[in-house]
Coordinates of C-alpha atoms in Angstrom, one line a residue:
M5 CA -2.0 -58.3 45.6
D6 CA -1.4 -56.3 47.6
W7 CA 1.1 -53.8 50.5
T8 CA -1.0 -54.3 52.7
E9 CA 1.6 -56.7 55.1
L10 CA 4.5 -54.2 54.5
N11 CA 2.9 -51.6 56.4
A12 CA 4.4 -53.1 59.6
L13 CA 7.8 -51.8 57.9
G14 CA 6.7 -48.1 58.5
P15 CA 5.7 -45.5 55.4
R16 CA 8.7 -44.5 54.7
F17 CA 9.8 -49.1 52.8
T18 CA 6.3 -48.6 51.6
E19 CA 6.6 -45.5 49.7
H20 CA 9.8 -46.5 48.5
L21 CA 8.4 -49.4 47.0
V22 CA 5.5 -47.8 45.5
K23 CA 8.2 -45.0 44.2
H24 CA 10.2 -47.5 42.7
Y25 CA 8.1 -50.6 42.0
K26 CA 5.4 -49.1 41.3
E27 CA 2.6 -52.4 41.8
P28 CA 3.9 -56.0 43.9
R29 CA 4.0 -58.6 41.0
I30 CA 6.7 -56.7 40.2
F31 CA 8.2 -55.9 43.3
F32 CA 7.5 -59.8 43.6
H33 CA 10.2 -60.7 41.3
A34 CA 13.0 -57.7 43.3
F35 CA 14.2 -60.7 44.8
E36 CA 13.9 -64.4 45.6
N37 CA 15.8 -65.5 49.4
E38 CA 16.7 -64.4 52.2
E39 CA 20.1 -62.3 50.3
D40 CA 18.2 -60.2 48.5
A41 CA 15.5 -59.1 51.2
Y42 CA 18.3 -57.8 53.5
S43 CA 20.2 -56.1 50.5
L44 CA 17.1 -54.3 50.1
V45 CA 16.0 -54.3 53.6
R46 CA 19.5 -52.3 53.7
E47 CA 18.9 -49.6 50.8
V48 CA 15.7 -48.4 52.6
F49 CA 16.7 -47.3 55.7
G50 CA 20.5 -47.6 54.9
S51 CA 22.8 -48.3 58.4
E52 CA 19.7 -47.1 61.3
G53 CA 17.3 -49.4 63.1
G54 CA 20.1 -51.9 63.2
A55 CA 20.5 -55.6 63.3
D56 CA 17.7 -56.5 65.0
L57 CA 15.3 -54.2 62.3
A58 CA 17.1 -55.6 59.2
A59 CA 16.1 -59.0 60.6
E60 CA 12.8 -58.2 61.1
G61 CA 12.6 -57.1 57.7
V62 CA 14.5 -59.7 56.1
R63 CA 11.6 -61.8 58.0
R64 CA 8.3 -60.2 56.9
L65 CA 10.1 -59.8 53.2
M66 CA 10.1 -63.8 52.6
S67 CA 7.1 -64.1 55.0
W68 CA 4.8 -61.7 52.4
R69 CA 5.8 -63.6 49.3
D70 CA 5.8 -66.9 50.5
S71 CA 1.8 -65.5 51.4
M72 CA 2.0 -64.1 47.9
Q73 CA 3.3 -67.5 46.1
S74 CA -0.2 -68.8 45.0
H75 CA -0.9 -65.5 43.6
S76 CA 1.6 -64.9 41.3
K77 CA 1.0 -68.8 39.7
R78 CA -2.3 -67.7 39.2
E79 CA -1.5 -64.2 37.4
Q80 CA 1.0 -66.0 35.3
T81 CA -1.8 -68.7 34.1
R82 CA -3.7 -65.9 33.6
R83 CA -1.4 -63.7 32.2
C84 CA -1.3 -66.8 29.4
N85 CA -4.2 -67.7 28.6
L86 CA -4.8 -64.7 27.7
S87 CA -2.1 -64.6 25.0
F88 CA -3.3 -67.8 23.0
E89 CA -6.5 -65.1 22.4
F90 CA -4.2 -63.0 19.9
I91 CA -3.7 -66.3 18.1
R92 CA -5.8 -67.2 15.4
H93 CA -6.7 -71.0 16.1
P94 CA -8.3 -73.1 13.8
G95 CA -12.5 -72.8 13.2
E96 CA -12.0 -69.6 15.8
Q97 CA -14.1 -65.9 15.0
F98 CA -11.2 -63.2 15.1
G99 CA -12.3 -60.7 17.5
R100 CA -10.4 -58.1 15.7
S101 CA -7.2 -58.3 12.8
L102 CA -4.4 -57.5 12.5
Q103 CA -5.0 -54.8 10.3
E104 CA -7.4 -52.6 13.3
E105 CA -4.7 -53.5 15.9
F106 CA -1.7 -51.8 13.6
E107 CA -4.6 -48.8 12.6
D108 CA -4.7 -48.0 16.5
I109 CA -1.4 -48.2 17.0
V110 CA 0.1 -45.9 13.8
R111 CA -3.2 -43.3 14.9
E112 CA -1.0 -41.8 18.0
N113 CA 2.4 -41.6 16.0
P114 CA 1.0 -37.4 14.0
A115 CA 4.6 -38.9 11.5
Y116 CA 2.5 -41.2 9.6
I117 CA -1.1 -38.8 9.0
L118 CA 2.1 -35.8 7.5
D119 CA 2.9 -38.7 5.7
I120 CA -1.6 -39.4 4.3
A121 CA -2.1 -35.4 4.1
K122 CA 1.3 -34.3 2.2
R123 CA 0.2 -37.3 -0.9
R124 CA -3.6 -36.3 -0.5
W125 CA -2.2 -32.3 -1.2
K126 CA 0.2 -33.7 -4.0
R127 CA -3.2 -35.9 -6.3
K128 CA -5.4 -32.2 -5.2
R129 CA -2.6 -30.1 -7.0
E130 CA -2.5 -32.2 -10.2
T131 CA -6.7 -33.0 -10.3
S132 CA -8.4 -29.5 -11.8
G133 CA -11.2 -28.4 -11.6
T134 CA -9.3 -27.2 -7.7
Q135 CA -10.8 -24.9 -5.2
R136 CA -9.0 -22.7 -3.5
A137 CA -10.8 -23.2 1.0
D138 CA -9.4 -26.8 -0.3
V139 CA -6.0 -25.9 -1.1
E140 CA -5.8 -24.0 2.1
R141 CA -7.3 -27.2 4.6
E142 CA -5.1 -29.2 2.5
Q143 CA -1.8 -27.0 3.0
R144 CA -3.3 -26.2 6.6
N145 CA -3.6 -29.8 8.5
V146 CA 0.1 -30.9 7.1
Y147 CA 2.0 -27.6 8.4
A148 CA 0.1 -28.2 11.7
L149 CA 0.7 -32.2 11.3
Q150 CA 4.4 -30.9 11.0
L151 CA 3.9 -28.5 14.1
A152 CA 3.0 -31.3 16.0
E153 CA 6.3 -33.2 15.1
I154 CA 7.5 -30.0 17.1
L155 CA 6.4 -31.3 19.5
K156 CA 6.5 -34.5 20.2
E157 CA 10.0 -35.6 19.9
A158 CA 10.3 -31.8 22.4
C159 CA 8.4 -34.3 24.9
L160 CA 6.3 -30.9 25.8
P161 CA 2.7 -31.5 28.3
I162 CA 0.5 -31.9 25.3
V163 CA 1.8 -34.4 23.8
F164 CA 0.2 -36.7 26.9
Q165 CA -2.6 -35.0 27.0
V166 CA -3.0 -35.2 22.9
E167 CA -1.8 -39.2 22.6
M168 CA -4.7 -40.3 25.8
L169 CA -7.9 -38.8 22.7
Q170 CA -9.7 -41.0 21.0
D171 CA -8.6 -39.2 17.2
P172 CA -4.9 -38.2 18.3
G173 CA -4.5 -37.3 14.7
K174 CA -7.3 -34.7 14.2
A175 CA -6.6 -33.5 17.9
W176 CA -3.3 -32.7 17.2
I177 CA -4.9 -30.0 13.7
R178 CA -7.4 -28.8 15.9
I179 CA -5.3 -27.1 19.1
F180 CA -3.6 -24.7 16.2
G181 CA -7.1 -23.1 16.1
S182 CA -8.4 -21.0 13.6
R183 CA -5.2 -19.8 11.9
R184 CA -3.7 -19.7 8.3
S185 CA -1.9 -22.5 6.1
K186 CA -0.2 -19.7 5.5
T187 CA 0.7 -18.1 9.2
L188 CA 1.7 -21.8 10.0
W189 CA 3.7 -22.2 7.7
N190 CA 5.6 -18.8 8.9
R191 CA 5.8 -20.5 11.9
L192 CA 7.1 -23.3 10.7
R193 CA 10.1 -22.1 8.7
S194 CA 11.3 -19.8 11.1
W195 CA 11.3 -22.5 13.7
N196 CA 13.2 -25.1 11.7
K197 CA 16.2 -22.7 11.1
F198 CA 16.9 -22.7 15.1
R199 CA 16.4 -26.6 14.9
D200 CA 18.7 -27.0 12.5
W201 CA 21.1 -24.6 14.0
L202 CA 20.2 -25.8 18.2
L203 CA 20.5 -29.8 16.7
A204 CA 24.8 -29.2 15.0
L205 CA 25.1 -26.9 18.3
S206 CA 24.5 -29.6 21.1
G207 CA 22.2 -32.0 19.9
T208 CA 19.2 -31.1 21.0
V209 CA 15.7 -29.6 19.4
W210 CA 14.5 -27.4 22.5
P211 CA 15.7 -24.7 24.6
K212 CA 16.0 -25.5 27.9
T213 CA 18.0 -21.9 28.7
L214 CA 18.0 -18.2 27.2
T215 CA 21.3 -18.6 26.3
P216 CA 21.0 -20.7 22.8
L217 CA 17.9 -18.7 21.9
I218 CA 20.0 -15.7 22.4
A219 CA 22.9 -16.7 20.4
Y220 CA 21.0 -17.9 18.0
V221 CA 19.5 -14.3 17.3
E222 CA 22.6 -12.7 18.1
E223 CA 24.4 -14.5 14.8
K224 CA 22.0 -14.2 12.5
I225 CA 22.4 -10.0 12.9
Q226 CA 26.0 -10.0 12.9
D227 CA 25.6 -12.6 8.9
G228 CA 22.7 -10.6 7.9
C229 CA 18.9 -10.7 8.4
S230 CA 15.9 -9.4 7.2
F231 CA 13.7 -6.9 9.9
S232 CA 10.8 -9.4 9.9
C233 CA 13.2 -12.3 11.6
V234 CA 13.2 -11.3 15.2
S235 CA 9.9 -11.0 15.4
E236 CA 8.7 -14.1 13.5
F237 CA 11.3 -16.1 15.9
H238 CA 9.8 -14.9 18.6
A239 CA 6.3 -16.1 17.4
S240 CA 7.3 -18.6 16.7
F241 CA 8.5 -19.2 20.1
T242 CA 6.2 -18.2 21.7
I243 CA 3.0 -20.1 19.2
L244 CA 5.2 -23.6 19.8
E245 CA 5.2 -23.3 24.1
Q246 CA 1.9 -21.9 24.5
L247 CA 0.5 -24.1 22.2
G248 CA 2.7 -26.9 24.5
K249 CA 1.4 -25.9 27.2
V250 CA 5.3 -25.4 29.0
P251 CA 3.4 -24.3 32.3
E252 CA 3.8 -19.8 32.5
D253 CA 6.8 -19.6 34.5
K254 CA 8.6 -22.1 32.7
R255 CA 8.1 -20.3 29.7
L256 CA 10.8 -18.5 27.8
S257 CA 9.1 -16.5 25.8
N258 CA 7.7 -15.0 28.7
D259 CA 11.0 -13.8 30.4
P260 CA 11.8 -10.4 30.9
V261 CA 15.9 -10.9 30.2
W262 CA 14.9 -12.3 26.7
L263 CA 11.8 -9.6 26.2
G264 CA 13.8 -7.4 26.2
H265 CA 16.5 -7.8 23.8
V266 CA 13.6 -8.9 21.5
A267 CA 12.5 -4.9 22.0
S268 CA 16.7 -4.1 21.5
W269 CA 17.1 -6.6 18.5
K270 CA 14.1 -4.4 16.4
L271 CA 15.3 -1.6 17.6
E272 CA 18.7 -1.8 15.7
L273 CA 17.4 -3.8 12.7
E274 CA 15.4 -0.7 12.2
L275 CA 17.3 1.7 12.3
E276 CA 20.0 0.2 10.0
S277 CA 17.5 -0.8 7.7
R278 CA 16.2 1.0 4.6
P279 CA 13.0 2.5 5.0
P280 CA 9.9 1.0 4.3
R281 CA 9.0 1.5 0.9
S282 CA 4.9 1.9 -0.4
A283 CA 3.9 1.0 -3.9
K284 CA 3.3 4.1 -6.8
P285 CA 0.0 4.6 -7.8
Y286 CA -0.3 4.2 -11.6
A287 CA -0.1 7.1 -14.4
T288 CA -3.3 8.0 -15.2
A289 CA -1.4 7.0 -18.7
M290 CA -1.6 3.5 -17.7
L291 CA -4.8 4.0 -16.8
L292 CA -6.4 4.7 -20.3
S293 CA -4.1 2.5 -21.5
L294 CA -5.4 -0.1 -19.9
E295 CA -8.4 0.7 -21.1
I296 CA -6.8 0.4 -24.8
F297 CA -5.4 -2.8 -24.3
V298 CA -8.2 -4.7 -23.2
L299 CA -9.9 -4.3 -26.9
D300 CA -6.2 -5.2 -28.5
L301 CA -6.6 -8.2 -30.3
E302 CA -3.1 -8.8 -31.1
Q303 CA -2.9 -9.2 -28.0
E304 CA -3.4 -12.6 -25.8
L305 CA -6.3 -13.7 -24.5
Y306 CA -5.4 -14.2 -21.1
F307 CA -3.2 -11.2 -20.9
R308 CA -6.0 -9.1 -21.3
F309 CA -7.9 -10.7 -18.8
I310 CA -5.0 -9.9 -17.2
A311 CA -5.6 -5.8 -17.8
W312 CA -9.1 -6.0 -17.2
V313 CA -8.6 -7.7 -14.0
A314 CA -6.5 -5.2 -12.7
V315 CA -8.4 -2.3 -13.1
F316 CA -11.6 -3.1 -12.5
V317 CA -14.5 -0.4 -11.5
R318 CA -17.9 0.0 -11.1
R319 CA -19.8 -0.6 -15.1
D320 CA -19.5 3.1 -16.8
V321 CA -16.7 4.3 -16.3
T322 CA -14.4 4.7 -18.6
L323 CA -11.4 6.6 -19.5
S324 CA -11.3 6.3 -23.9
G325 CA -14.7 6.1 -24.4
Y326 CA -14.0 2.4 -25.2
D327 CA -16.5 -0.4 -23.5
W328 CA -13.9 -2.3 -21.7
L329 CA -15.1 -3.8 -18.9
G330 CA -18.4 -5.0 -21.6
T331 CA -15.1 -6.0 -24.0
G332 CA -13.1 -7.7 -20.8
L333 CA -16.1 -9.5 -19.3
E334 CA -17.1 -10.9 -22.8
L335 CA -13.9 -13.0 -22.2
T336 CA -14.8 -15.2 -19.2
S337 CA -17.4 -16.1 -21.6
H338 CA -14.6 -18.6 -22.6
E339 CA -14.8 -22.6 -22.6
S340 CA -11.9 -22.6 -20.3
F341 CA -13.0 -19.9 -17.6
Q342 CA -17.0 -21.8 -17.0
Y343 CA -15.7 -24.2 -14.3
K344 CA -17.2 -24.3 -10.4
R345 CA -14.2 -22.5 -8.3
D346 CA -14.7 -20.0 -5.5
Y347 CA -11.3 -17.6 -6.7
L348 CA -11.5 -15.3 -10.3
V349 CA -7.8 -15.2 -12.1
P350 CA -7.4 -19.1 -13.1
A351 CA -4.1 -19.5 -14.7
P352 CA -3.2 -19.6 -18.1
N353 CA -2.9 -22.1 -20.9
A354 CA 1.0 -23.1 -22.7
A355 CA -0.4 -20.6 -25.0
F356 CA -1.7 -17.6 -23.1
D357 CA -4.7 -18.1 -24.6
G358 CA -7.0 -20.2 -22.8
F359 CA -7.3 -21.2 -18.8
V360 CA -6.1 -23.7 -16.9
P361 CA -8.6 -24.5 -14.4
K362 CA -5.5 -24.3 -11.6
I363 CA -5.4 -21.1 -9.3
V364 CA -3.1 -18.5 -9.2
E365 CA -0.8 -17.1 -6.2
P366 CA -0.7 -13.3 -5.6
P367 CA 3.1 -13.6 -6.3
S368 CA 2.0 -15.6 -9.7
L369 CA -0.9 -13.2 -10.3
S370 CA 2.0 -9.9 -10.1
N371 CA 3.8 -11.4 -12.3
S372 CA 1.0 -11.3 -14.8
I373 CA 0.5 -7.7 -14.5
R374 CA 4.0 -6.9 -14.2
I375 CA 4.0 -8.3 -18.2
V376 CA 0.3 -6.3 -18.7
L377 CA 2.3 -3.2 -17.8
G378 CA 5.1 -3.5 -20.0
R379 CA 3.5 -4.2 -23.2
L380 CA 1.3 -0.9 -22.7
G381 CA 2.2 1.8 -25.4
T382 CA 1.8 5.6 -24.8
P383 CA -1.7 6.4 -25.5
R384 CA -2.4 9.2 -28.1
F385 CA -6.3 11.0 -29.3
Q386 CA -6.3 10.5 -32.9
D387 CA -8.8 11.0 -35.3
G388 CA -11.9 11.6 -32.3
H389 CA -10.6 8.3 -30.8
W390 CA -8.2 7.1 -27.9
R391 CA -5.3 4.5 -29.6
A392 CA -1.6 3.3 -28.3
N393 CA 1.6 3.5 -29.6
M394 CA 3.0 0.6 -29.6
S395 CA 6.5 2.1 -30.5
M396 CA 6.5 4.4 -26.9
L397 CA 5.7 1.8 -24.2
L398 CA 4.9 3.5 -21.1
A399 CA 7.3 1.1 -18.5
P400 CA 10.4 -0.7 -20.8
G401 CA 12.8 -2.8 -19.6
D402 CA 13.7 -2.2 -15.4
V403 CA 11.1 1.1 -15.4
L404 CA 8.6 -1.8 -14.5
L405 CA 10.5 -2.3 -10.8
F406 CA 9.3 1.5 -9.9
W407 CA 4.9 -0.1 -9.5
T408 CA 4.3 -3.5 -7.3
G409 CA 2.0 -6.0 -6.9
H410 CA -0.2 -3.4 -4.4
S411 CA 0.1 -0.3 -6.7
P412 CA -3.3 -0.8 -8.9
R413 CA -4.8 -0.3 -5.9
H414 CA -2.9 3.3 -5.0
F415 CA -4.7 5.4 -7.9
L416 CA -8.0 5.7 -6.7
N417 CA -6.7 6.7 -3.2
Q418 CA -5.0 8.6 -4.4
A419 CA -6.6 10.4 -7.0
A420 CA -9.2 10.7 -4.5
L421 CA -8.0 12.5 -1.7
A422 CA -6.3 15.1 -5.0
L423 CA -10.6 15.2 -5.9
N424 CA -11.4 16.6 -1.3
I425 CA -13.3 13.5 -1.3
S426 CA -13.9 13.8 2.7
K427 CA -11.4 10.3 4.6
E428 CA -15.5 8.8 5.7
R429 CA -15.6 8.4 2.0
R430 CA -12.5 7.0 1.4
D431 CA -11.8 4.9 3.8
F432 CA -14.8 2.8 2.0
L433 CA -11.9 2.0 -0.3
G434 CA -9.8 -0.6 1.7
R435 CA -10.7 -3.9 2.9
W436 CA -13.9 -4.5 3.6
S437 CA -14.1 -5.8 7.1
I438 CA -16.8 -8.8 6.0
G439 CA -15.8 -11.4 8.6
K440 CA -16.0 -9.3 11.3
S441 CA -19.1 -7.4 10.7
G442 CA -20.3 -8.6 7.3
S443 CA -24.2 -7.1 7.2
N444 CA -25.6 -6.7 4.2
A445 CA -26.3 -3.5 5.4
Y446 CA -22.5 -2.5 5.2
I447 CA -21.2 -4.5 1.8
H448 CA -24.4 -2.3 -0.2
T449 CA -23.8 0.6 1.7
A450 CA -19.5 0.1 0.3
R451 CA -20.8 -0.7 -3.1
Q452 CA -22.9 2.6 -3.4
V453 CA -20.8 4.5 -2.0
V454 CA -17.6 2.9 -3.5
E455 CA -18.8 2.9 -7.2
E456 CA -19.3 6.9 -6.7
V457 CA -15.5 7.7 -5.8
Q458 CA -15.0 5.4 -9.2
H459 CA -17.3 7.8 -11.3
Q460 CA -16.8 11.2 -9.2
V461 CA -12.9 10.3 -10.5
A462 CA -13.1 9.1 -13.9
S463 CA -15.6 12.1 -14.4
S464 CA -13.0 14.7 -13.4
L465 CA -10.0 13.2 -15.4
V466 CA -12.1 13.2 -19.0
N467 CA -14.4 16.5 -17.9
G468 CA -11.2 18.3 -16.8
T469 CA -13.8 19.3 -13.7
A470 CA -10.7 19.3 -11.1
C471 CA -7.1 18.9 -11.2
I472 CA -5.0 16.0 -10.7
D473 CA -0.7 17.3 -9.9
E474 CA 0.7 13.6 -10.4
S475 CA 3.7 16.1 -10.8
E476 CA 5.6 14.9 -7.4
L477 CA 4.9 10.7 -8.9
L478 CA 6.6 11.4 -12.9
D479 CA 9.2 13.2 -10.4
E480 CA 9.7 9.6 -9.0
L481 CA 9.3 8.8 -12.3
S482 CA 12.3 9.6 -13.9
K483 CA 14.2 9.6 -11.0
F484 CA 13.7 5.7 -11.5
S485 CA 14.1 5.8 -14.2
D486 CA 17.3 7.8 -15.0
E487 CA 19.2 5.7 -12.2
H488 CA 18.0 2.5 -14.1
N489 CA 19.7 3.0 -17.4
T490 CA 16.8 4.6 -19.1
V491 CA 16.0 8.5 -20.4
G492 CA 13.6 10.0 -17.3
H493 CA 12.2 13.0 -19.3
R494 CA 11.1 11.1 -21.9
I495 CA 9.9 8.4 -19.8
R496 CA 8.2 11.2 -17.3
R497 CA 6.5 12.5 -20.8
R498 CA 4.9 9.6 -22.2
H499 CA 3.2 9.3 -18.5
A500 CA 2.2 12.9 -18.7
Q501 CA -1.4 12.6 -21.1
Q502 CA -4.5 15.3 -21.3
L503 CA -7.3 13.3 -21.0
H504 CA -9.9 16.4 -22.0
R505 CA -11.2 14.8 -24.8
D506 CA -13.3 18.0 -25.4
L507 CA -10.0 20.5 -25.8
Q508 CA -9.4 22.9 -29.1
Q509 CA -5.3 21.1 -29.3
G510 CA -6.5 17.6 -28.4
P511 CA -4.6 16.6 -26.3
F512 CA -1.2 18.4 -26.3
D513 CA -1.1 22.0 -26.1
E514 CA 0.4 24.2 -28.5
G515 CA 3.1 25.5 -26.4
E516 CA 3.5 21.7 -25.1
S517 CA 4.4 20.6 -29.0
G518 CA 7.8 20.2 -29.3
A519 CA 8.2 23.4 -31.5
E520 CA 8.4 27.8 -29.4
E521 CA 6.8 29.8 -32.7
P522 CA 10.3 31.5 -34.2
D523 CA 9.7 35.8 -33.4
V524 CA 11.9 36.0 -36.4
D525 CA 11.6 36.0 -39.7
L526 CA 12.6 33.7 -41.8
P527 CA 14.3 33.6 -45.0
V528 CA 11.1 32.9 -47.9
A529 CA 12.3 30.4 -50.2
S530 CA 10.7 30.5 -54.0
E531 CA 7.2 28.6 -53.4
D532 CA 9.1 26.0 -56.9
H533 CA 11.3 24.7 -54.3
F534 CA 8.6 24.2 -51.5
Q535 CA 6.0 22.4 -54.9
A536 CA 9.6 20.3 -54.8
L537 CA 9.0 18.7 -51.9
Q538 CA 5.4 17.3 -52.4
P539 CA 5.1 13.9 -53.0
Q540 CA 4.1 13.3 -56.9
G541 CA 0.1 12.8 -57.4
S542 CA -0.5 14.8 -54.2
Q543 CA -3.7 17.2 -53.7
A544 CA -3.5 17.9 -50.6
K545 CA -2.5 21.8 -49.0
Y546 CA -1.3 20.0 -45.7
F547 CA 0.1 17.0 -44.3
V548 CA -0.1 15.4 -40.6
T549 CA 3.8 14.3 -39.4
V550 CA 3.2 11.6 -35.6
S551 CA 6.6 12.1 -33.0
R552 CA 7.8 9.1 -32.7
R553 CA 7.9 9.8 -29.1
T554 CA 5.4 11.8 -28.4
G555 CA 2.7 10.7 -30.6
V556 CA 1.6 14.9 -31.7
R557 CA 0.5 15.2 -34.7
R558 CA 1.5 18.1 -36.4
L559 CA -0.1 19.8 -39.2
H560 CA 2.3 21.5 -41.8
A561 CA 1.3 22.7 -45.2
Y562 CA 2.8 22.2 -48.4
F563 CA 4.4 24.9 -50.0
K564 CA 5.4 26.2 -46.9
C565 CA 7.6 23.3 -45.0
P566 CA 10.8 22.3 -44.9
V567 CA 10.0 18.8 -43.8
R568 CA 10.2 16.4 -46.4
T569 CA 7.6 13.8 -46.1
Q570 CA 10.2 11.3 -46.7
R571 CA 12.5 11.9 -44.0
C572 CA 9.1 11.1 -41.8
L573 CA 8.4 8.3 -40.3
E574 CA 4.5 7.9 -40.1
T575 CA 2.8 11.3 -42.6
Y576 CA -0.4 11.4 -43.6
D577 CA -2.0 14.3 -46.0
V578 CA -5.3 15.8 -45.7
E579 CA -7.2 17.1 -47.4
R580 CA -10.5 19.0 -45.2
V581 CA -9.1 20.6 -41.4
D582 CA -11.0 20.6 -38.1
E583 CA -10.1 21.1 -35.0
E584 CA -9.8 17.3 -34.5
T585 CA -7.2 16.2 -38.2
F586 CA -4.3 17.9 -35.6
D587 CA -3.4 18.2 -32.1
A588 CA -0.7 21.0 -33.4
M589 CA 0.4 23.1 -36.2
C590 CA 4.1 23.7 -37.9
A591 CA 4.7 26.9 -35.7
I592 CA 7.0 27.5 -39.3
C593 CA 3.6 27.6 -41.8
K594 CA 1.8 29.2 -38.9
R595 CA 4.0 32.0 -39.2
R596 CA 4.4 31.6 -43.5
L597 CA 0.7 31.7 -43.1
K598 CA 0.4 34.9 -41.1
V599 CA 2.6 36.7 -43.8
D600 CA 0.9 34.8 -46.5
Q601 CA -2.7 36.5 -45.4
G602 CA -0.9 40.0 -43.9
G603 CA -2.1 39.2 -40.5
A604 CA 1.7 39.2 -39.1
D605 CA 2.4 41.5 -36.9
S606 CA 4.4 44.5 -37.6
D607 CA 7.7 44.7 -35.5
S608 CA 8.3 40.9 -36.2
S609 CA 10.9 42.1 -39.0
S610 CA 12.5 44.2 -36.7
T611 CA 14.3 41.0 -35.4
S612 CA 17.6 39.8 -36.3
G613 CA 17.2 36.8 -38.7
D614 CA 20.4 34.9 -37.3
S615 CA 18.0 32.1 -35.3
S616 CA 16.3 31.2 -38.4
S617 CA 17.7 28.4 -40.3
T618 CA 18.5 26.6 -36.1
E619 CA 14.5 26.9 -36.3
V620 CA 14.0 25.2 -39.4
G621 CA 16.2 22.7 -38.6
E622 CA 15.0 21.8 -34.7
E623 CA 11.6 22.2 -36.8
A624 CA 12.6 19.0 -39.8
D625 CA 14.1 17.6 -36.4
N626 CA 11.0 17.3 -34.2
A627 CA 9.1 16.4 -37.3
N628 CA 11.1 13.7 -38.2
D629 CA 10.7 12.4 -34.7

């Protein structure tokens, strides 16, 4: 069947038939008598040509229909015979099963594939030993198919091209290129908020003009939105139009009016929003306490492992002198830690004494590190070793909020800068560009430079060859603590540790011990009075008190000091005194010993003794702390 015999009516008539009826067999059933034919002619030509043209058109249409009568019957018979091929006759083999036909139909629908992907992802998460790459691939497929649903319901040009492919389901995933699952999720989340808003407003799912786009963002800003809200929405709209193959001259995301609004919104939000807060680095005392935490057998195994991960550095780097890196590595020999995966930190079990084969996302890892920071005691140097005073936490209560998940990576950079290490070498401390340059030579060079910088910083801290000034950081910490219902100067004092293990006074100088040497003579009490203060059965001449707040070990002399051991939180007798025994000496005892040895200054007795009782009371309070 063709239009050949109707060409005599002119190209105008033929073009009308092709446009509205597509095929001759469809036009054949459009009229049955001369009245229907006359209506078709008038539909095309109207009143032009008069009655002669109308009569000629009716005659030719009826002649064409009569000539196509036999052809139409053959076509109907053929279609009727073909219809029986889809029915299974007894003894006949069916070419394609019903299941195969159904799969061909549903394979073109992304919603079906999306449901399968969700079920697979759920099963994958419930199984043990999940790989990070597998999780990323499953999530990416789910989010890609959800974005494909948005493109389909908007009937963008890409839909017709993808449906013509052999495997549309796989094609919908491929069109999103190498974008990560997190990126696709952000685009999907941002657009779904606008889609729901537009659906409630106009009942549509895709904007035809800039009006709803601008109104939506203006409403979000009035209600109060984040600084990144506009950027995320603009990025989502741009990607959907690009992947949807919307012609460039019709893309609203490229419209100068829209781009101008986006720039203006960003500036407005930037001026009204708070300035971005950079992560604060750890204080040196926190790194030292983390090393001690790794060795603390009273802590749960999982949190000891987290403390080891947070400060993992070169093999021989240590501030405490302990082999904390070796101890942390031994934690990885736990049976539950030994399973094949492509990530380092697994999730903890319910008791935190082992691991489960499940990946820990960065937010969860940051929370685990924060738990560890909340358990760090103030480090103190005692009997030649570093210990942690668990009664004085470095970050109690809300002070933990001072640091974020990015804080561990900032200490080495700021310490290297304080030691005047060149920027060229400090740049290696950042993210290694393995995906860009990726050569083994670069990786080996970066490892050597990073380890050298780590060793240089650690040596400077331990040996005192250079000074790293943390006063500004500690001032900010003190102010933050005061604002969060904590005594700021106490928190600052806990972090102000000196790490020089070869100092005469230990980690504290005598001038910082909390008791100044008095400039006056103190009233001399009888020796019997001080002897009564000595515990029964003790033959030692000296004893040491440990400060509850600072951990300072202060040396006192029996028969010379009014401080009572019964009133102190922690004391012990000393039979033999050396430089490792104490951190500072009681100023009162020191003064009295000098007087006994005749080493007091000649003018010390010329000053008034009005403050003697005050000095004694302050020294006793410091010892009792």
